[in-house]
Amino acid sequence: MTEPSPVPRPLFHRLALRDGAPIDFTIDGAPARAMSGDLLITAILTNRSDLRRFEFAAAHRAGFCLMSGCQDCWVDLADGRRVRACSTPVEPGMAVVVDGGVR
Amino acid sequence: MSDEPSRVVVVGAGPAGLRAAEVLAEAGLRPMLIDEARRPGGQIYRQPPSGAERPAEALYGFEAGKATALHGLLARLGDRVEHRPETLVWSALENRLDLLGANGFETVEFDRLVLATGAMDRILPFPGWTTPGVFTLGAAQIALKAQGVAIGRRVALVGAGPLLPLVVHQYLKAGAEVVAALDVTPFAAKVRHGFGLLAEPATLLKGLWYTARNVLAGVPVRSGVAALRVEGGERVEALVWTDAGGREHRVACDAVGASFGLRSEAQLADLAGCGFVFEPLTRQWIPERSPAGRSSRPDIYLAGDGAGIGGADVAELQGERAALALVEDLGRPVDAARIAAIEGRLARHRRFRVALEQAYPFPDHIAAAIGDDEIVCRCEGITAGALRKTATERDTREMNRLKAFTRCGMGRCQGRVCGQAAAEVLSRAHGVPVESVGRLRGNPPIKPIPIKEALR
């Protein structure tokens, strides 16, 4: 096993740049920035390499199918909502909970 | 035929569902078209969300014309189709569909139903496949198409079908770095069945063109890949693969897109009580479908990849054909020459599909190599070893019994991801044909719904 990297490295890599305004949101309380037109999975994975904790072992998950089939990318929001990140647009001020949650 | 207008519903707004809705609208039936996505097109012609739009040529390449025509269809048909976007059909029973959409929970009754529910990647586990950074090949394509992102900075792509050269080509064209393109099926199979692929020369040429471009771009393109392993704990660090000659190679990367063909999304047909058959060619259970698109239920029709894999062009034709069968079954006039023309094209596509499936056979060696430690059920972390233990110690020989004992197929994905792999593991544990262990029965809700909705 490799050591967890100290600085979160993004997973997704933007190839097509867009004109729209940036969208500010948070991950575990820390500020993060997305682009207008981003789905939540893109917003999170252009900032870090995982989306959520895996409930059944000490591991993280980052989604898998991106077409609403595998259900691997459900994430918690601080307001209590649970959303599927591959089919939910990111919204300004969205507060994503990955490791800082109480679930 | 009664005077009461028939309530006709189409599920799925990909190429099949859109063409079906078009025929039904032209017949004056005003179909309801229900789809999970905000915008029509399905996965193959998926449209980016608002704010992430790009030119059709950049998104769909050679298929831009077809995509644009389908995207414009609903606008052209106007209120002759009742479009219900962002709506999940989570159950089907008798003549009732249970919906969850913008207005919450809703029940819709139908007289006739067209199911055009599409397909997703077929999954087989390999070491490291649940590591963050490993996605399906289809996911790699959607990331690019819907969001203009690559799944990583250095991407390895793995496949067992014609999707692989296409996604590699699309990644290169968009400026991504593809460090390996690995086909787990043998090159010899493509040579052997190349003549059959001439049934659709334009499609064959496109495939060859993508592959040639990929090779010329310097991407290591390999066939007959014998084994795969992802290295890295918190995230993908490398893909280790074994070539046809047994030599191991390691390629550093931060993301992997891997899958092994396609599988039909057939849960609603199952819940509605449609009969299923095992298709040896693609090694999966699919709903019974007549050449005209009729299911085993007289009021349900099937079109597109949701009832056997045929691809987008076939899906459009099947959508049109199934809707014409529906119109005919309502006692309304249909154009016999139009039907004959569609059936002729479908027959030619069928010959091509048979050759294509033989050129990209099921990767038996990947299924046979699933180790005891490997997670099969991604939702709940159930391993192949746990499945094998149940298979032998509890003499489990049937998929739903295996599910009851182990929970494999009971998680959030309802067996979409693990079902076929679990059937491979179970049948091999007993040395019996995969069809003899049956298939996972569908259960509502077919996708997660908030409990407050279900209780209302």
mmCIF file of N, CA, C and O in Angstrom, chain A residues 6-60:
data_model
loop_
_atom_site.group_PDB
_atom_site.id
_atom_site.type_symbol
_atom_site.label_atom_id
_atom_site.label_comp_id
_atom_site.label_asym_id
_atom_site.label_seq_id
_atom_site.Cartn_x
_atom_site.Cartn_y
_atom_site.Cartn_z
ATOM 1 N N PRO A 6 -0.041 13.752 0.994
ATOM 2 C CA PRO A 6 -0.382 14.804 1.936
ATOM 3 C C PRO A 6 -1.252 15.901 1.316
ATOM 4 O O PRO A 6 -2.114 16.454 1.973
ATOM 5 N N VAL A 7 -1.013 16.220 0.068
ATOM 6 C CA VAL A 7 -1.806 17.237 -0.617
ATOM 7 C C VAL A 7 -2.788 16.515 -1.529
ATOM 8 O O VAL A 7 -2.384 15.650 -2.289
ATOM 9 N N PRO A 8 -4.082 16.836 -1.440
ATOM 10 C CA PRO A 8 -5.019 16.145 -2.317
ATOM 11 C C PRO A 8 -4.741 16.453 -3.785
ATOM 12 O O PRO A 8 -4.707 17.624 -4.173
ATOM 13 N N ARG A 9 -4.479 15.429 -4.549
ATOM 14 C CA ARG A 9 -4.240 15.610 -5.985
ATOM 15 C C ARG A 9 -5.534 15.317 -6.721
ATOM 16 O O ARG A 9 -6.189 14.318 -6.447
ATOM 17 N N PRO A 10 -5.899 16.168 -7.660
ATOM 18 C CA PRO A 10 -7.136 15.890 -8.392
ATOM 19 C C PRO A 10 -7.010 14.637 -9.254
ATOM 20 O O PRO A 10 -5.902 14.237 -9.624
ATOM 21 N N LEU A 11 -8.162 14.036 -9.553
ATOM 22 C CA LEU A 11 -8.192 12.863 -10.418
ATOM 23 C C LEU A 11 -8.561 13.291 -11.839
ATOM 24 O O LEU A 11 -7.807 13.046 -12.778
ATOM 25 N N PHE A 12 -9.691 13.965 -11.983
ATOM 26 C CA PHE A 12 -10.136 14.398 -13.311
ATOM 27 C C PHE A 12 -9.272 15.551 -13.806
ATOM 28 O O PHE A 12 -8.818 16.388 -13.036
ATOM 29 N N HIS A 13 -9.079 15.576 -15.121
ATOM 30 C CA HIS A 13 -8.206 16.548 -15.752
ATOM 31 C C HIS A 13 -9.007 17.285 -16.823
ATOM 32 O O HIS A 13 -9.500 16.666 -17.762
ATOM 33 N N ARG A 14 -9.130 18.614 -16.670
ATOM 34 C CA ARG A 14 -9.948 19.379 -17.629
ATOM 35 C C ARG A 14 -9.233 19.516 -18.970
ATOM 36 O O ARG A 14 -8.071 19.929 -19.027
ATOM 37 N N LEU A 15 -9.974 19.206 -20.034
ATOM 38 C CA LEU A 15 -9.426 19.334 -21.383
ATOM 39 C C LEU A 15 -10.123 20.456 -22.154
ATOM 40 O O LEU A 15 -9.513 21.109 -22.980
ATOM 41 N N ALA A 16 -11.420 20.629 -21.904
ATOM 42 C CA ALA A 16 -12.181 21.673 -22.602
ATOM 43 C C ALA A 16 -12.479 22.793 -21.611
ATOM 44 O O ALA A 16 -13.141 22.577 -20.609
ATOM 45 N N LEU A 17 -11.937 23.968 -21.879
ATOM 46 C CA LEU A 17 -12.173 25.087 -20.970
ATOM 47 C C LEU A 17 -13.505 25.755 -21.316
ATOM 48 O O LEU A 17 -13.945 25.735 -22.454
ATOM 49 N N ARG A 18 -14.145 26.309 -20.293
ATOM 50 C CA ARG A 18 -15.465 26.922 -20.484
ATOM 51 C C ARG A 18 -15.440 28.378 -20.059
ATOM 52 O O ARG A 18 -14.611 28.788 -19.263
ATOM 53 N N ASP A 19 -16.403 29.120 -20.598
ATOM 54 C CA ASP A 19 -16.450 30.560 -20.350
ATOM 55 C C ASP A 19 -17.134 30.917 -19.035
ATOM 56 O O ASP A 19 -16.838 31.926 -18.434
ATOM 57 N N GLY A 20 -18.075 30.088 -18.597
ATOM 58 C CA GLY A 20 -18.951 30.462 -17.473
ATOM 59 C C GLY A 20 -18.199 30.833 -16.206
ATOM 60 O O GLY A 20 -17.006 30.586 -16.057
ATOM 61 N N ALA A 21 -18.959 31.420 -15.263
ATOM 62 C CA ALA A 21 -18.360 31.852 -14.001
ATOM 63 C C ALA A 21 -17.990 30.645 -13.158
ATOM 64 O O ALA A 21 -18.657 29.619 -13.219
ATOM 65 N N PRO A 22 -16.909 30.760 -12.369
ATOM 66 C CA PRO A 22 -16.595 29.676 -11.439
ATOM 67 C C PRO A 22 -17.672 29.534 -10.366
ATOM 68 O O PRO A 22 -18.396 30.495 -10.087
ATOM 69 N N ILE A 23 -17.767 28.343 -9.806
ATOM 70 C CA ILE A 23 -18.747 28.075 -8.748
ATOM 71 C C ILE A 23 -17.980 27.663 -7.500
ATOM 72 O O ILE A 23 -17.184 26.725 -7.525
ATOM 73 N N ASP A 24 -18.206 28.393 -6.399
ATOM 74 C CA ASP A 24 -17.526 28.060 -5.148
ATOM 75 C C ASP A 24 -18.400 27.151 -4.296
ATOM 76 O O ASP A 24 -19.595 27.387 -4.137
ATOM 77 N N PHE A 25 -17.767 26.112 -3.784
ATOM 78 C CA PHE A 25 -18.468 25.179 -2.896
ATOM 79 C C PHE A 25 -17.448 24.704 -1.870
ATOM 80 O O PHE A 25 -16.313 25.219 -1.844
ATOM 81 N N THR A 26 -17.814 23.787 -0.984
ATOM 82 C CA THR A 26 -16.853 23.318 0.012
ATOM 83 C C THR A 26 -16.829 21.796 0.068
ATOM 84 O O THR A 26 -17.825 21.136 -0.231
ATOM 85 N N ILE A 27 -15.655 21.268 0.449
ATOM 86 C CA ILE A 27 -15.501 19.841 0.700
ATOM 87 C C ILE A 27 -14.956 19.703 2.118
ATOM 88 O O ILE A 27 -13.866 20.205 2.417
ATOM 89 N N ASP A 28 -15.702 19.068 3.004
ATOM 90 C CA ASP A 28 -15.334 18.961 4.422
ATOM 91 C C ASP A 28 -14.984 20.337 4.994
ATOM 92 O O ASP A 28 -14.030 20.485 5.765
ATOM 93 N N GLY A 29 -15.719 21.354 4.579
ATOM 94 C CA GLY A 29 -15.541 22.704 5.101
ATOM 95 C C GLY A 29 -14.482 23.526 4.393
ATOM 96 O O GLY A 29 -14.442 24.745 4.552
ATOM 97 N N ALA A 30 -13.621 22.884 3.614
ATOM 98 C CA ALA A 30 -12.555 23.619 2.928
ATOM 99 C C ALA A 30 -13.074 24.158 1.597
ATOM 100 O O ALA A 30 -13.821 23.467 0.895
ATOM 101 N N PRO A 31 -12.692 25.409 1.262
ATOM 102 C CA PRO A 31 -13.196 25.972 0.005
ATOM 103 C C PRO A 31 -12.692 25.202 -1.213
ATOM 104 O O PRO A 31 -11.550 24.743 -1.241
ATOM 105 N N ALA A 32 -13.546 25.056 -2.192
ATOM 106 C CA ALA A 32 -13.186 24.392 -3.446
ATOM 107 C C ALA A 32 -13.863 25.141 -4.579
ATOM 108 O O ALA A 32 -14.853 25.844 -4.372
ATOM 109 N N ARG A 33 -13.316 24.977 -5.769
ATOM 110 C CA ARG A 33 -13.839 25.735 -6.901
ATOM 111 C C ARG A 33 -14.196 24.787 -8.041
ATOM 112 O O ARG A 33 -13.447 23.871 -8.350
ATOM 113 N N ALA A 34 -15.357 25.025 -8.642
ATOM 114 C CA ALA A 34 -15.807 24.252 -9.795
ATOM 115 C C ALA A 34 -16.105 25.202 -10.937
ATOM 116 O O ALA A 34 -15.991 26.422 -10.781
ATOM 117 N N MET A 35 -16.465 24.651 -12.084
ATOM 118 C CA MET A 35 -16.831 25.465 -13.236
ATOM 119 C C MET A 35 -18.322 25.348 -13.484
ATOM 120 O O MET A 35 -18.928 24.294 -13.247
ATOM 121 N N SER A 36 -18.882 26.406 -14.013
ATOM 122 C CA SER A 36 -20.287 26.360 -14.443
ATOM 123 C C SER A 36 -20.432 25.234 -15.464
ATOM 124 O O SER A 36 -19.610 25.090 -16.359
ATOM 125 N N GLY A 37 -21.455 24.400 -15.292
ATOM 126 C CA GLY A 37 -21.639 23.244 -16.180
ATOM 127 C C GLY A 37 -21.112 21.948 -15.598
ATOM 128 O O GLY A 37 -21.299 20.884 -16.176
ATOM 129 N N ASP A 38 -20.459 22.041 -14.422
ATOM 130 C CA ASP A 38 -19.920 20.830 -13.789
ATOM 131 C C ASP A 38 -21.020 20.017 -13.110
ATOM 132 O O ASP A 38 -21.867 20.566 -12.394
ATOM 133 N N LEU A 39 -20.951 18.715 -13.300
ATOM 134 C CA LEU A 39 -21.678 17.815 -12.416
ATOM 135 C C LEU A 39 -20.894 17.737 -11.115
ATOM 136 O O LEU A 39 -19.686 18.013 -11.085
ATOM 137 N N LEU A 40 -21.563 17.324 -10.039
ATOM 138 C CA LEU A 40 -20.886 17.310 -8.744
ATOM 139 C C LEU A 40 -19.653 16.396 -8.764
ATOM 140 O O LEU A 40 -18.632 16.702 -8.148
ATOM 141 N N ILE A 41 -19.717 15.280 -9.503
ATOM 142 C CA ILE A 41 -18.567 14.364 -9.539
ATOM 143 C C ILE A 41 -17.352 15.062 -10.159
ATOM 144 O O ILE A 41 -16.217 14.886 -9.708
ATOM 145 N N THR A 42 -17.592 15.880 -11.179
ATOM 146 C CA THR A 42 -16.499 16.623 -11.813
ATOM 147 C C THR A 42 -15.967 17.683 -10.853
ATOM 148 O O THR A 42 -14.750 17.864 -10.709
ATOM 149 N N ALA A 43 -16.904 18.359 -10.188
ATOM 150 C CA ALA A 43 -16.512 19.405 -9.241
ATOM 151 C C ALA A 43 -15.596 18.832 -8.156
ATOM 152 O O ALA A 43 -14.567 19.421 -7.819
ATOM 153 N N ILE A 44 -15.948 17.678 -7.633
ATOM 154 C CA ILE A 44 -15.149 17.094 -6.541
ATOM 155 C C ILE A 44 -13.843 16.512 -7.071
ATOM 156 O O ILE A 44 -12.763 16.767 -6.521
ATOM 157 N N LEU A 45 -13.921 15.733 -8.153
ATOM 158 C CA LEU A 45 -12.723 15.002 -8.606
ATOM 159 C C LEU A 45 -11.738 15.879 -9.378
ATOM 160 O O LEU A 45 -10.633 15.428 -9.683
ATOM 161 N N THR A 46 -12.092 17.135 -9.690
ATOM 162 C CA THR A 46 -11.061 18.053 -10.178
ATOM 163 C C THR A 46 -10.366 18.744 -9.005
ATOM 164 O O THR A 46 -9.437 19.521 -9.194
ATOM 165 N N ASN A 47 -10.824 18.442 -7.778
ATOM 166 C CA ASN A 47 -10.195 18.988 -6.568
ATOM 167 C C ASN A 47 -9.463 17.935 -5.747
ATOM 168 O O ASN A 47 -8.558 18.252 -4.991
ATOM 169 N N ARG A 48 -9.918 16.679 -5.832
ATOM 170 C CA ARG A 48 -9.305 15.608 -5.042
ATOM 171 C C ARG A 48 -9.583 14.269 -5.723
ATOM 172 O O ARG A 48 -10.239 14.221 -6.759
ATOM 173 N N SER A 49 -9.096 13.169 -5.138
ATOM 174 C CA SER A 49 -9.130 11.894 -5.857
ATOM 175 C C SER A 49 -10.203 10.931 -5.358
ATOM 176 O O SER A 49 -10.239 9.787 -5.801
ATOM 177 N N ASP A 50 -11.058 11.349 -4.437
ATOM 178 C CA ASP A 50 -12.155 10.474 -4.040
ATOM 179 C C ASP A 50 -13.372 11.300 -3.641
ATOM 180 O O ASP A 50 -13.297 12.512 -3.473
ATOM 181 N N LEU A 51 -14.511 10.588 -3.508
ATOM 182 C CA LEU A 51 -15.797 11.247 -3.274
ATOM 183 C C LEU A 51 -16.381 10.967 -1.903
ATOM 184 O O LEU A 51 -17.164 11.728 -1.375
ATOM 185 N N ARG A 52 -16.083 9.766 -1.413
ATOM 186 C CA ARG A 52 -16.776 9.318 -0.204
ATOM 187 C C ARG A 52 -15.992 8.180 0.428
ATOM 188 O O ARG A 52 -15.137 7.574 -0.201
ATOM 189 N N ARG A 53 -16.338 7.911 1.689
ATOM 190 C CA ARG A 53 -15.820 6.720 2.357
ATOM 191 C C ARG A 53 -16.630 5.512 1.913
ATOM 192 O O ARG A 53 -17.831 5.615 1.688
ATOM 193 N N PHE A 54 -15.959 4.369 1.826
ATOM 194 C CA PHE A 54 -16.638 3.105 1.588
ATOM 195 C C PHE A 54 -17.139 2.591 2.937
ATOM 196 O O PHE A 54 -16.381 2.587 3.912
ATOM 197 N N GLU A 55 -18.410 2.173 3.004
ATOM 198 C CA GLU A 55 -19.023 1.863 4.307
ATOM 199 C C GLU A 55 -18.545 0.543 4.899
ATOM 200 O O GLU A 55 -18.704 0.291 6.090
ATOM 201 N N PHE A 56 -17.983 -0.351 4.078
ATOM 202 C CA PHE A 56 -17.751 -1.713 4.543
ATOM 203 C C PHE A 56 -16.282 -2.049 4.781
ATOM 204 O O PHE A 56 -15.957 -3.173 5.133
ATOM 205 N N ALA A 57 -15.365 -1.092 4.558
ATOM 206 C CA ALA A 57 -13.937 -1.317 4.801
ATOM 207 C C ALA A 57 -13.253 0.044 4.826
ATOM 208 O O ALA A 57 -13.857 1.057 4.454
ATOM 209 N N ALA A 58 -11.999 0.057 5.272
ATOM 210 C CA ALA A 58 -11.241 1.301 5.315
ATOM 211 C C ALA A 58 -10.754 1.640 3.913
ATOM 212 O O ALA A 58 -9.654 1.258 3.521
ATOM 213 N N ALA A 59 -11.587 2.315 3.158
ATOM 214 C CA ALA A 59 -11.235 2.683 1.782
ATOM 215 C C ALA A 59 -12.120 3.837 1.344
ATOM 216 O O ALA A 59 -13.118 4.144 1.998
ATOM 217 N N HIS A 60 -11.712 4.475 0.262
ATOM 218 C CA HIS A 60 -12.533 5.524 -0.326
ATOM 219 C C HIS A 60 -13.000 5.091 -1.703
ATOM 220 O O HIS A 60 -12.442 4.180 -2.299
#
